[in-house]
Structures are given as structure tokens and as C-alpha cells.
Coordinates of C-alpha atoms and ligand atoms in Angstrom, one line a residue:
M1 CA -19.3 -16.6 -3.9
R2 CA -20.1 -16.0 -7.6
L3 CA -22.7 -18.6 -7.0
L4 CA -24.1 -17.2 -4.0
R5 CA -24.4 -14.0 -6.1
T6 CA -26.5 -15.5 -8.9
V7 CA -28.9 -17.7 -6.9
A8 CA -29.3 -14.6 -4.5
S9 CA -30.2 -12.7 -7.4
Y10 CA -33.0 -14.8 -8.1
D11 CA -33.9 -15.8 -4.2
L12 CA -32.2 -14.9 -1.3
T13 CA -33.8 -17.2 0.8
V14 CA -32.4 -20.1 -1.5
A15 CA -29.1 -18.8 -1.6
I16 CA -29.4 -18.5 2.6
A17 CA -30.8 -21.9 3.0
H18 CA -28.3 -23.5 0.6
G19 CA -25.3 -21.2 1.7
K20 CA -25.6 -22.3 4.8
T21 CA -23.5 -25.8 4.1
F22 CA -20.5 -23.5 3.6
L23 CA -20.5 -22.2 6.7
G24 CA -21.5 -25.3 8.7
G25 CA -18.0 -26.8 6.6
A26 CA -15.9 -23.8 7.4
S27 CA -14.6 -24.9 10.5
V28 CA -13.7 -28.2 9.0
W29 CA -11.9 -26.3 5.9
V30 CA -10.0 -24.2 8.5
A31 CA -8.9 -26.9 10.9
G32 CA -10.5 -30.6 10.2
D33 CA -7.9 -33.0 9.8
I34 CA -7.4 -34.6 6.1
D35 CA -9.9 -37.8 7.0
Q36 CA -12.6 -35.2 8.8
A37 CA -12.4 -33.0 5.5
R38 CA -12.7 -35.8 3.2
W39 CA -15.9 -37.6 5.1
L40 CA -17.5 -34.0 5.3
A41 CA -16.6 -33.4 1.5
A42 CA -18.1 -36.5 0.5
A43 CA -21.4 -36.2 2.4
I44 CA -22.0 -32.7 0.8
G45 CA -21.1 -34.3 -2.7
K46 CA -24.1 -36.3 -1.7
D47 CA -26.3 -33.6 -1.2
S48 CA -25.9 -33.7 3.0
V49 CA -27.1 -30.4 4.2
V50 CA -24.6 -28.9 7.1
S51 CA -25.5 -26.5 9.8
W52 CA -23.2 -24.6 12.6
G53 CA -24.7 -24.2 15.9
L54 CA -22.9 -21.5 17.7
T55 CA -25.8 -19.2 19.2
E56 CA -27.9 -20.0 21.9
R57 CA -31.3 -19.0 23.6
N58 CA -29.7 -16.2 25.7
H59 CA -26.4 -15.7 24.0
G60 CA -26.5 -14.2 20.7
A61 CA -23.0 -13.0 19.8
D62 CA -21.5 -13.3 23.3
L63 CA -20.3 -16.7 22.6
L64 CA -17.8 -16.8 25.3
A65 CA -21.4 -17.5 27.2
S66 CA -22.1 -20.7 25.5
E67 CA -23.8 -23.1 28.1
V68 CA -24.0 -26.2 25.7
T69 CA -21.4 -28.8 27.2
A70 CA -19.1 -31.2 26.0
V71 CA -17.7 -33.3 28.7
R72 CA -14.8 -36.2 28.5
T73 CA -15.9 -40.1 28.5
G74 CA -13.5 -42.6 28.3
T75 CA -14.1 -43.0 24.5
G76 CA -15.1 -39.3 23.6
W77 CA -17.2 -36.6 24.5
R78 CA -20.9 -36.2 25.9
L79 CA -23.0 -33.6 24.6
N80 CA -25.6 -31.4 26.0
G81 CA -27.5 -28.3 25.9
E82 CA -29.4 -26.4 23.4
K83 CA -28.6 -24.3 20.3
W84 CA -30.9 -22.0 18.8
L85 CA -31.9 -19.7 16.0
I86 CA -30.1 -21.8 13.4
N87 CA -30.4 -22.4 9.8
N88 CA -31.2 -25.8 8.6
A89 CA -31.0 -27.3 12.5
T90 CA -34.0 -29.3 11.6
R91 CA -33.3 -30.0 8.1
G92 CA -29.8 -30.3 8.0
D93 CA -28.0 -33.3 8.3
I94 CA -25.1 -32.5 9.9
I95 CA -24.3 -30.0 12.3
C96 CA -21.1 -28.0 13.4
V97 CA -21.5 -27.4 17.5
L98 CA -19.9 -25.4 19.6
A99 CA -19.7 -26.6 23.2
R100 CA -18.2 -25.3 26.4
T101 CA -15.5 -27.9 27.1
K102 CA -14.2 -26.6 30.5
A103 CA -16.5 -25.5 33.2
A104 CA -14.7 -22.1 33.8
G105 CA -14.6 -21.4 29.6
G106 CA -12.8 -18.3 28.4
P107 CA -10.8 -18.4 25.0
R108 CA -9.4 -21.9 25.4
G109 CA -12.7 -23.3 27.2
F110 CA -14.8 -24.0 23.8
S111 CA -14.3 -27.2 21.2
L112 CA -16.1 -27.6 18.2
F113 CA -17.9 -31.1 17.1
L114 CA -18.9 -32.3 13.7
V115 CA -22.3 -34.0 14.9
D116 CA -23.8 -36.8 12.4
K117 CA -27.3 -36.5 13.4
H118 CA -28.1 -39.8 11.4
S119 CA -25.6 -41.2 14.1
L120 CA -27.6 -40.4 17.3
P121 CA -30.2 -42.3 19.0
A122 CA -33.5 -40.7 18.3
D123 CA -34.4 -40.2 21.8
R124 CA -30.8 -38.3 22.6
Y125 CA -31.6 -35.3 20.6
R126 CA -35.1 -32.8 19.9
Y127 CA -36.1 -29.8 17.9
C128 CA -37.2 -26.5 18.6
P129 CA -39.8 -25.0 16.4
K130 CA -39.1 -23.4 13.0
V131 CA -39.1 -19.5 14.6
R132 CA -41.5 -17.7 12.3
T133 CA -39.2 -14.7 11.0
H134 CA -40.0 -11.3 9.0
G135 CA -38.1 -12.7 5.7
I136 CA -36.7 -15.5 4.5
R137 CA -39.9 -17.4 5.4
G138 CA -38.7 -20.8 3.5
A139 CA -35.6 -21.2 5.4
D140 CA -35.5 -23.6 8.4
I141 CA -34.6 -21.3 10.9
S142 CA -35.0 -23.4 14.4
G143 CA -33.2 -24.9 16.9
I144 CA -31.7 -28.5 18.3
G145 CA -31.6 -29.9 21.8
F146 CA -28.5 -32.4 22.4
D147 CA -29.5 -35.0 25.6
D148 CA -26.4 -37.0 26.7
V149 CA -25.5 -37.3 23.2
D150 CA -22.2 -39.6 23.3
L151 CA -19.7 -38.8 20.2
P152 CA -16.6 -40.2 19.0
E153 CA -13.3 -38.5 19.6
T154 CA -13.1 -38.1 15.7
A155 CA -16.0 -35.6 16.3
L156 CA -13.7 -33.2 17.5
V157 CA -13.1 -30.0 14.9
G158 CA -9.1 -29.3 15.4
G159 CA -7.8 -29.9 19.1
A160 CA -9.9 -29.1 22.2
G161 CA -10.2 -25.9 23.5
E162 CA -9.5 -24.3 20.1
G163 CA -13.2 -23.9 19.1
I164 CA -13.3 -20.1 19.4
E165 CA -10.3 -19.7 17.8
I166 CA -11.0 -21.8 14.5
V167 CA -15.0 -19.9 14.4
L168 CA -13.3 -16.6 14.7
K169 CA -11.3 -17.8 11.7
A170 CA -14.2 -19.5 10.0
L171 CA -16.1 -16.6 10.3
Q172 CA -13.3 -14.8 8.5
L173 CA -14.3 -16.5 5.4
T174 CA -18.3 -16.8 6.0
R175 CA -18.7 -12.8 6.5
T176 CA -16.4 -12.2 3.2
A177 CA -19.0 -14.6 1.6
C178 CA -21.9 -13.1 3.0
T179 CA -21.0 -9.9 0.8
A180 CA -22.4 -12.0 -2.0
L181 CA -26.0 -12.3 -0.9
S182 CA -26.0 -8.4 -0.4
L183 CA -25.0 -8.3 -4.3
G184 CA -27.5 -10.8 -5.4
A185 CA -30.1 -9.0 -3.4
T186 CA -28.9 -5.7 -5.2
D187 CA -29.1 -6.9 -8.5
H188 CA -32.2 -8.6 -8.2
A189 CA -33.5 -4.9 -6.2
L190 CA -31.7 -3.4 -9.9
R191 CA -33.1 -5.8 -12.3
I192 CA -36.7 -4.8 -10.8
V193 CA -36.7 -1.2 -10.4
G194 CA -34.3 -1.2 -13.6
D195 CA -37.4 -2.2 -15.7
F196 CA -39.7 -0.5 -14.1
V197 CA -38.6 3.2 -14.1
Q198 CA -38.2 2.5 -18.0
E199 CA -41.7 0.7 -18.3
R200 CA -43.6 3.3 -16.1
Q201 CA -45.2 6.2 -18.0
L202 CA -46.1 8.8 -15.9
Y203 CA -47.4 12.1 -17.5
G204 CA -46.7 10.5 -20.8
R205 CA -42.9 10.2 -20.0
Q206 CA -40.7 7.3 -18.8
L207 CA -40.0 7.3 -15.2
V208 CA -36.3 7.5 -16.0
E209 CA -36.6 10.4 -17.4
F210 CA -37.5 12.6 -14.5
P211 CA -34.4 14.2 -13.3
R212 CA -34.8 13.3 -9.6
V213 CA -35.9 9.3 -10.9
R214 CA -32.7 9.6 -13.0
R215 CA -30.4 10.9 -10.4
I216 CA -31.5 8.7 -7.6
F217 CA -31.0 5.5 -9.9
G218 CA -27.8 6.6 -11.1
E219 CA -26.7 7.5 -7.4
V220 CA -27.7 3.8 -6.4
C221 CA -25.9 2.4 -9.6
A222 CA -22.9 3.8 -8.1
A223 CA -23.2 2.3 -4.8
S224 CA -23.7 -1.1 -6.8
L225 CA -20.1 -0.5 -8.3
V226 CA -19.0 0.3 -4.7
I227 CA -19.8 -2.9 -3.0
D228 CA -19.1 -5.1 -6.0
A229 CA -15.8 -3.5 -6.2
V230 CA -15.5 -4.3 -2.0
S231 CA -17.1 -8.1 -2.5
V232 CA -14.5 -8.4 -5.3
V233 CA -11.3 -7.4 -3.2
A234 CA -12.5 -9.1 0.0
G235 CA -12.9 -12.4 -2.1
R236 CA -9.7 -12.2 -3.7
S237 CA -7.8 -11.4 -0.3
I238 CA -9.0 -14.9 1.3
Q239 CA -5.9 -16.5 -1.0
N240 CA -3.6 -13.2 -1.5
L241 CA -3.7 -11.5 1.8
T242 CA -4.8 -14.1 4.2
E243 CA -3.4 -12.7 7.2
E244 CA -5.0 -9.3 6.5
L245 CA -8.5 -11.2 6.5
S246 CA -9.5 -10.6 9.9
V247 CA -9.9 -6.6 8.9
V248 CA -10.9 -7.1 5.3
S249 CA -13.2 -9.9 6.7
A250 CA -14.9 -7.4 9.0
V251 CA -15.1 -4.4 6.9
S252 CA -16.6 -6.0 4.1
K253 CA -19.4 -7.7 6.4
A254 CA -20.0 -4.2 8.1
F255 CA -20.0 -2.1 4.8
V256 CA -21.5 -4.1 1.8
P257 CA -24.6 -5.0 3.7
T258 CA -25.5 -1.8 4.9
V259 CA -24.8 0.2 2.1
A260 CA -27.2 -2.6 0.3
Q261 CA -30.0 -2.1 2.7
E262 CA -29.5 1.1 2.1
M263 CA -29.4 1.0 -1.9
I264 CA -32.7 -1.1 -1.0
G265 CA -34.6 1.5 0.7
K266 CA -33.8 4.2 -2.2
L267 CA -35.0 1.5 -5.2
G268 CA -38.3 0.7 -3.2
E269 CA -39.0 4.4 -2.8
L270 CA -38.9 4.8 -6.9
L271 CA -41.3 1.7 -7.0
G272 CA -43.7 4.1 -5.3
A273 CA -46.6 1.6 -3.8
R274 CA -45.5 -1.3 -5.9
G275 CA -42.6 -1.8 -3.6
F276 CA -44.9 -2.5 -0.9
L277 CA -47.4 -4.6 -2.5
T278 CA -47.1 -8.6 -2.3
D279 CA -48.3 -9.4 -5.5
V280 CA -48.8 -6.6 -8.1
Y281 CA -45.4 -5.9 -9.6
A282 CA -42.7 -8.7 -10.4
A283 CA -45.1 -11.0 -8.2
G284 CA -44.1 -9.1 -4.9
A285 CA -40.8 -10.2 -5.3
F286 CA -39.2 -6.5 -4.5
A287 CA -41.1 -6.6 -0.9
K288 CA -39.9 -10.3 -0.3
L289 CA -35.9 -9.5 -1.3
D290 CA -36.6 -6.4 1.0
R291 CA -37.9 -8.6 3.7
D292 CA -35.1 -11.1 3.3
H293 CA -32.0 -9.1 3.4
R294 CA -32.7 -7.6 6.2
V295 CA -31.2 -10.7 8.0
V296 CA -27.9 -10.4 6.4
G297 CA -26.6 -7.9 8.7
I298 CA -28.1 -9.5 11.4
F299 CA -26.3 -13.3 11.2
D300 CA -22.7 -14.3 11.2
G301 CA -21.8 -11.4 13.2
S302 CA -23.7 -8.0 13.2
T303 CA -23.0 -5.1 11.5
V304 CA -21.6 -4.0 15.3
V305 CA -20.0 -7.3 16.0
N306 CA -18.1 -6.4 12.8
R307 CA -17.1 -3.4 13.6
N308 CA -16.3 -4.0 17.3
A309 CA -13.6 -6.5 15.8
L310 CA -12.2 -3.6 13.5
I311 CA -12.0 -1.3 16.4
D312 CA -9.9 -4.0 18.2
Q313 CA -7.2 -3.3 15.6
F314 CA -7.4 0.0 15.6
A315 CA -3.8 0.3 17.2
N316 CA -2.2 -2.1 14.8
L317 CA -4.0 -0.6 11.7
S318 CA -2.8 3.0 12.6
R319 CA 0.9 1.8 13.6
A320 CA 1.1 0.1 10.1
Y321 CA -0.4 3.1 8.2
H322 CA 1.8 5.4 9.8
R323 CA 5.0 2.9 8.9
G324 CA 3.6 2.5 5.1
Q325 CA 3.9 -1.1 5.5
V326 CA 2.4 -3.0 2.4
D327 CA 2.2 -6.7 1.3
E328 CA 3.3 -5.3 -2.3
Q329 CA 3.0 -8.7 -3.7
G330 CA -0.4 -9.7 -2.2
L331 CA -2.1 -6.4 -2.7
S332 CA -1.3 -6.6 -6.4
D333 CA -2.3 -9.9 -6.9
T334 CA -5.8 -9.1 -4.7
A335 CA -6.5 -5.7 -7.8
S336 CA -5.2 -7.7 -11.0
L337 CA -8.4 -9.7 -11.8
E338 CA -6.5 -11.6 -14.5
H339 CA -4.4 -13.0 -11.8
P340 CA -5.5 -16.5 -10.7
S341 CA -5.6 -16.8 -7.5
P342 CA -3.5 -19.4 -5.4
D343 CA -5.4 -22.1 -3.3
L344 CA -6.4 -21.0 0.3
D345 CA -3.6 -22.3 2.8
P346 CA -6.0 -21.9 6.2
K347 CA -2.8 -21.7 8.4
Q348 CA -1.9 -18.4 7.6
L349 CA -5.2 -17.0 8.6
A350 CA -5.0 -14.8 11.8
L351 CA -7.3 -13.7 14.6
L352 CA -5.5 -10.0 14.2
S353 CA -3.7 -8.8 11.3
K354 CA 0.0 -7.8 12.1
T355 CA 0.5 -6.2 8.8
G356 CA -3.1 -4.2 9.6
C357 CA -4.5 -3.5 5.8
S358 CA -2.2 -3.1 2.8
L359 CA -5.1 -2.0 0.9
I360 CA -5.6 1.3 3.0
Q361 CA -1.8 1.3 3.9
S362 CA -0.4 1.7 0.1
L363 CA -3.3 4.5 -0.3
P364 CA -0.8 7.2 -0.6
R365 CA 1.2 5.9 -2.9
A366 CA -1.9 4.7 -5.1
A367 CA -2.7 8.4 -4.9
E368 CA 1.2 9.2 -6.3
E369 CA 0.3 6.9 -9.3
V370 CA -2.8 9.0 -10.0
R371 CA -0.7 12.2 -9.8
D372 CA 1.8 10.6 -12.2
L373 CA -0.5 9.4 -14.8
A374 CA -2.4 13.1 -14.7
A375 CA 0.6 14.6 -14.9
G376 CA 2.2 12.2 -17.9
A377 CA -0.8 10.7 -20.4
G378 CA -3.2 13.4 -18.9
R379 CA -6.2 11.4 -19.3
I380 CA -7.3 12.1 -15.7
P381 CA -9.4 14.7 -15.3
Q382 CA -8.1 17.3 -12.8
H383 CA -11.1 16.7 -10.6
V384 CA -10.3 13.2 -10.4
V385 CA -7.0 13.9 -9.1
H386 CA -8.5 16.4 -6.5
M387 CA -10.7 13.5 -5.2
V388 CA -8.0 11.1 -5.3
D389 CA -5.8 14.0 -3.2
E390 CA -8.7 14.5 -0.7
L391 CA -9.4 11.0 -0.2
E392 CA -5.8 10.5 1.1
E393 CA -6.2 13.5 3.4
I394 CA -9.2 12.1 4.8
V395 CA -7.3 8.6 5.4
T396 CA -4.2 10.3 7.1
D397 CA -6.8 12.4 9.1
L398 CA -8.6 9.1 10.2
H399 CA -5.7 7.6 11.2
R400 CA -4.6 10.2 13.7
E401 CA -8.0 10.2 15.1
M402 CA -7.4 6.0 15.4
T403 CA -4.0 6.5 16.9
A404 CA -6.0 9.0 19.6
H405 CA -8.4 6.3 20.5
R406 CA -7.9 4.2 23.6
R407 CA -9.1 0.8 23.7
L408 CA -11.2 -0.4 26.8
P409 CA -12.2 -4.0 26.2
Q410 CA -15.8 -4.3 27.2
R411 CA -16.6 -0.5 26.8
V412 CA -15.7 0.7 23.8
P413 CA -17.1 4.1 23.1
A414 CA -19.6 4.9 20.9
E415 CA -17.5 7.4 19.1
A416 CA -15.3 4.7 17.9
F417 CA -17.8 3.3 15.9
E418 CA -17.8 6.2 14.2
L419 CA -14.7 6.0 13.2
A420 CA -15.1 2.3 12.0
E421 CA -17.6 3.7 9.8
R422 CA -15.4 6.1 7.7
Y423 CA -12.7 3.0 7.8
E424 CA -15.3 1.0 5.6
V425 CA -15.7 4.0 3.4
C426 CA -11.9 4.5 3.2
F427 CA -11.6 0.8 2.2
A428 CA -14.3 0.9 -0.3
A429 CA -12.2 3.8 -1.8
A430 CA -9.6 2.2 -1.7
S431 CA -10.9 -0.8 -3.1
C432 CA -12.1 0.8 -6.5
L433 CA -8.7 3.0 -6.7
H434 CA -6.4 0.1 -6.6
L435 CA -8.7 -2.0 -9.1
W436 CA -8.9 0.7 -11.8
L437 CA -5.0 0.9 -11.4
R438 CA -4.4 -2.8 -11.6
S439 CA -7.3 -3.8 -13.8
E440 CA -8.8 -0.7 -16.0
S441 CA -9.6 -2.7 -19.2
A442 CA -11.5 -5.6 -16.9
V443 CA -13.4 -2.8 -15.2
A444 CA -14.3 -1.3 -18.6
N445 CA -14.9 -5.1 -20.2
I446 CA -16.7 -6.6 -17.5
S447 CA -18.9 -3.7 -15.8
H448 CA -21.6 -2.2 -18.3
V449 CA -20.7 1.1 -17.6
R450 CA -17.7 0.2 -20.4
D451 CA -16.4 3.8 -19.7
S452 CA -13.7 2.8 -17.3
M453 CA -13.1 6.7 -16.5
L454 CA -16.7 7.1 -15.5
W455 CA -16.8 4.0 -13.4
L456 CA -13.5 5.3 -11.4
Q457 CA -15.5 8.9 -11.1
A458 CA -18.8 7.0 -9.9
C459 CA -17.1 5.1 -7.3
L460 CA -14.8 7.9 -6.0
T461 CA -18.2 10.5 -6.1
W462 CA -20.3 7.8 -4.1
T463 CA -17.5 7.3 -1.4
L464 CA -16.2 10.9 -0.7
T465 CA -19.9 12.0 -1.2
R466 CA -20.2 9.5 1.9
L467 CA -16.8 11.1 3.5
G468 CA -18.3 14.7 3.3
A469 CA -15.4 15.4 0.9
V470 CA -15.8 19.2 -0.5
S471 CA -13.8 18.4 -3.8
V472 CA -16.5 16.0 -5.3
A473 CA -17.7 18.2 -8.4
D474 CA -21.5 19.5 -8.8
G475 CA -22.2 16.8 -6.0
G476 CA -22.3 14.0 -8.1
A477 CA -25.2 15.0 -10.7
G478 CA -23.0 15.0 -13.3
V479 CA -21.7 11.8 -12.7
Y480 CA -25.0 9.9 -11.5
D481 CA -27.3 11.0 -14.1
A482 CA -24.2 9.9 -16.5
L483 CA -24.4 6.3 -15.2
A484 CA -28.2 6.0 -14.8
D485 CA -27.9 6.8 -19.0
A486 CA -25.2 3.9 -19.1
M487 CA -27.5 1.6 -17.2
T488 CA -30.8 2.2 -18.6
R489 CA -32.0 2.3 -21.8
L490 CA -33.2 5.7 -22.6
P491 CA -34.6 5.5 -26.6
D492 CA -34.6 8.8 -27.3
R493 CA -30.7 9.2 -26.2
P494 CA -28.4 8.3 -29.2
G495 CA -26.0 5.6 -29.1
T496 CA -27.7 3.6 -26.4
T497 CA -28.6 0.0 -27.1
A498 CA -31.3 -2.6 -25.6
A499 CA -31.1 -2.6 -21.6
P500 CA -29.0 -5.1 -20.3
S501 CA -29.7 -7.2 -17.5
R502 CA -28.7 -5.3 -14.1
S503 CA -26.3 -8.1 -12.8
E504 CA -24.4 -8.0 -16.8
A505 CA -23.7 -5.0 -15.6
C506 CA -21.8 -6.0 -12.8
F507 CA -18.1 -7.2 -12.2
S508 CA -19.0 -11.1 -11.4
Ligands
LIG1 C1 -32.4 -15.8 10.4 C2 -31.1 -16.2 11.3 C3 -30.7 -17.5 11.1 C4 -29.5 -17.4 11.9 N1 -28.7 -18.4 11.6 C5 -27.8 -19.0 12.8 C6 -27.1 -20.4 12.9 O1 -27.2 -20.7 11.5 N2 -26.3 -20.5 13.4 C7 -25.9 -19.7 14.3 O2 -24.8 -20.3 15.3 N3 -26.9 -18.4 14.6 C8 -27.5 -18.2 13.8 N4 -28.3 -17.3 13.8 C9 -28.0 -16.2 15.3 C10 -27.3 -14.8 15.1 O3 -25.9 -15.5 14.8 C11 -27.9 -14.1 16.1 O4 -28.9 -13.4 16.0 C12 -26.6 -13.1 16.2 O5 -25.3 -13.7 16.7 C13 -26.8 -12.0 17.1 O6 -27.2 -12.0 18.5 P1 -28.7 -11.8 18.9 O7 -29.7 -11.4 17.9 O8 -29.2 -12.6 19.8 O9 -28.2 -10.1 19.5 P2 -27.2 -10.1 21.1 O10 -26.0 -10.6 20.4 O11 -27.9 -10.5 21.9 O12 -27.5 -8.7 20.5 C14 -28.3 -7.6 21.0 C15 -27.9 -6.3 20.6 O13 -26.2 -5.7 21.1 C16 -25.5 -5.4 19.9 N5 -24.3 -5.9 20.2 C17 -23.6 -7.0 20.2 N6 -22.5 -6.9 20.6 C18 -22.0 -6.1 20.7 C19 -20.9 -4.9 21.3 N7 -19.8 -5.9 21.1 N8 -21.4 -3.8 21.1 C20 -21.8 -3.0 20.7 N9 -23.0 -3.5 20.1 C21 -23.2 -5.1 20.4 C22 -26.0 -6.0 18.6 O14 -26.0 -5.3 17.6 C23 -27.8 -5.9 19.1 O15 -28.3 -4.8 19.0 C24 -29.2 -16.4 13.3 C25 -30.1 -15.6 13.4 C26 -31.4 -15.5 12.5 C27 -31.9 -13.6 12.8

């Protein structure tokens, strides 16, 4: 994820185009046998590009409607049909394809196949032309059609009929990884705009000295700390809270790209005309990253699809919250940044989390810890304690509403999506709180904010404001201004030094 984020912080198209190989391979890492995994790893090691063929022209998120078929032959499988809107369908070497293997379809009616294009007769497959896109124009977004393609038995990934289950588990890894794309894009945007607000002189002053500019920049910096925390917690949950990843991946994939896009919008406003022009400032990089980033909330499960996946788990989540169920060890390992994560055991991945979400379910205990710290050493300001108290109330009320929600498959009420959205923000606040409690020194050292209390206040202020809390002191003004100062160079302010690169200002 760090690698993906770093590449994305220079060019999101490059990150998406190359990151696709991870998405294409994920099903094999989750369910392939060891020979298949070794073969694929060796191919990737020799620069093979792997793509993932799930979507079809007439069916987007609705994978159970897929029409591409694979029928058993005496020696293997025969593949027919077209996959469309596929990243690297044309340029790629290998594609992992979801195909209907039972005419009636259904959850056990689809299977996955690893198709090595170099092994196919040239007249058995064809490409759909590259689709022109709003952003990521350099990426190969195209399609591929198969006409009676014979595949060996060894092409099957996992068991026959397990395709949907494997895809849903692999998506838990890839959706989490997608948050790194958004972080890279916002690192890039903050770098461009951070430089601009310091360089640009208006009415004889630096732009960042205008109170409104400083406030907006500080607020966006606070949002960047929050999405950073969510992405770090989600990434570390892959190995440490694997069984809960169905919740964590859905929440982080819905939340991080949404907030990142909002941040880009606000930063674009600060750039003024230069956010719109394609070659006047920073080679038009801002307009490009803005266009490029829009796709992150669409592919690999759109924001709505991820919220729907969360809503499906409301009943489990509210039961687990009221029981106070927490995987203490997994949670502590996730939030302790110094703790090395173990290898992933893909067998632990589950379609639904039986234990809910430890991060949120342990919030009452985390709040208690904050109150104890405040009472003991007294180094936690009282208004921070009030914010944490209110967060706990909000989370408890939210679970009450989630308990009252009645699930109607295929007819999910619109209100449920609002609850899902609030759950994401609560998850974000809880991520920040747990990271601060378990890794305060790492937060202070790694983030450019340096002052870990400012870090916590900024994160709580941003999340609680979004939750409509009343405990946010002065609407967050003081915190956002202090954060803007910490993250920009203001020559006339004592104690400030050279501007850091904005990517240094983040966890990774
Ligand atoms: C640049 C790009 C690259 C892509 N790369 C790949 C790739 O490599 N491999 C691949 O398989 N696919 C890829 N896709 C396809 C992508 O995964 C689909 O676009 C995605 O699944 C959404 O499908 P759709 O846009 O056709 O929308 P649909 O699924 O048809 O949805 C239409 C609308 O309905 C909403 N909606 C969907 N489900 C629900 C629900 N349950 N409740 C409420 N509203 C809902 C959606 O949010 C959307 O607004 C790519 C797409 C793009 C744009």
C-alpha cells in the first residue's frame, strides 16, 4: 500500500495501471493452489501484467448476472463471452476471469479461471477498443471477448462454483489497497496546493495568510490525517483482524475515496483558475489528478456497493456492539504501529464478520481510557474528553438505529445508506483514537504535526464536526489554523522551518 501510495502521489494513472496486477492476482493468493500461485508469482516476477475480468457491458456491480460461460469439456473448460471495461485487457498478459459454470447461476454457479493469453490461439480471442475516459487516459481500459477458448483444468482457481466467494474475499484485500490510491492523490494535491498558497502573493501577502485560506487548508490537512489513519488501520487489519475484513474493507473503500474527492474539491477552490487550467501551473497536474481520482470511488465496488455490503452486516454489528465483543489482541496489534504484522492467512477471510468490528465495539473502553488518562496525568484537555464522551454517545445511538433497521434484500431503504455513512465516520474517529492510544509516539514522530495532541484534536474535530457533534470547540477554528501553520511555512511566524513535503506529513 505504501508503494502504491507513493506512485500515486506522482501519477495516479501509473499507480492504477500497474496496481491492477495486484487485483488480477488477488484471487490466486486467496484461493489458488500452490503450483498456481508459484506460476503466477514467477510470471509477475518477469513483468507479466495481470488483469481481472469481472464486469460485463450489461452488468456492472451485479456479478451474479454475468453471462460469460465456462463449460466442462473432457480435458478442461471452454470459455465464451465478453468482459468489458477491463483495466489492461489488451496490454495484459494474463487475465483472471469470472465465468458462469452453472446455467442457473446463483452464488455457487460461477468459477474463476486464470487465462494466459499467450497460450491461446490468436483467432479465439478479440479485443474491444480502448474506451475513452474522463481521467486515467493513459490506462488501457478496454475489453476482451473469448470464442470457444479451451482452458486446461489447471486454469481453474479454487473449486468449481467458488468464483463469487473467492472474488468477494479477494475484494476485501483489493478494496483496502485502493485507499492507498486516494491517499497518493491527496498527497499530490496537498503538495501542489501547499506550495501554491505559500508562493502566491495577493494584495502584498502570501495566500496562506488570508484567514479563510488558512482555515480551509487546515481543515483539509485534518481530513488527510483522518483518511491516513483509516487506511493504516484498514491495511494492518488485513493480517491482524482478518476475520473482520468484510466490514473494515467496505468501510474504508467507501470512506477514503469519498473524503479524498471532497478534499481535492476544496483544494481546487484554493488554486482558483489554476486548478482548472491544464498547463499553466504545475504542468496541469492538479486538473489531471482531479480527473484521475474520480474513478477510485467507482471501480472495485463503488461507494454505494460498499455501503450496501456494510448494511448487510448491520444486524451482526449491532449485536456485537451491545455485547461489547472485542478481539483485544487483534485490535491492539492493529493499532500498535511498532508491532510487526504476521503473514496473512487467507483462510481466515470471511464473507461476513461474525465478531462485528472490534475497532468500534471497543470504543466505550477507549473512551474510558481517555477519561482515566485525563484524570490521572491531566495532560488531556477537558474539551478533548468532552469530544470523546460525545463520540461514545453518538456511536451508541447509531447502533440503536442500526438495530431498528430491518433488512430487505434487494430493496435496501435509502435511510440505511445514511446510517452506513455515519458508521464510516465513527470508524474513522475510532481509528484515530486507537492509534493515538496505542501509538502516540509514532503518530508524533511520523506525522509532520509533531504535536500528538494537536493530531488527536484535529482528527476528532474533523470527524465529530461531520457527525454534527456539539462538543467541537469554536467550530474547530483554532485547531484547523494551528494545523495549517504546522503544515506550511510561514516566514513571519517564529519557530517555523522549511516547508516539508506534504507526503512526509503523513503516516507512511
Ligand atoms: C476506469 C474503469 C476501470 C475498470 N476496470 C475494471 C476491471 O479491471 N475489471 C472489472 O471487472 N471491472 C472494471 N471496471 C468496471 C467497474 O467495476 C464497474 O464500472 C463497476 O462495477 C460499476 O458498474 P457500472 O458502472 O456499470 O454500474 P452499475 O453496477 O450498473 O450501477 C449503476 C448505478 O447503480 C448504483 N448501484 C449499484 N448497486 C447498487 C446497490 N446495491 N444499491 C444501490 N445502488 C446501486 C451504482 O452506484 C450506480 O450509480 C472498470 C470501470 C472503470 C470506469
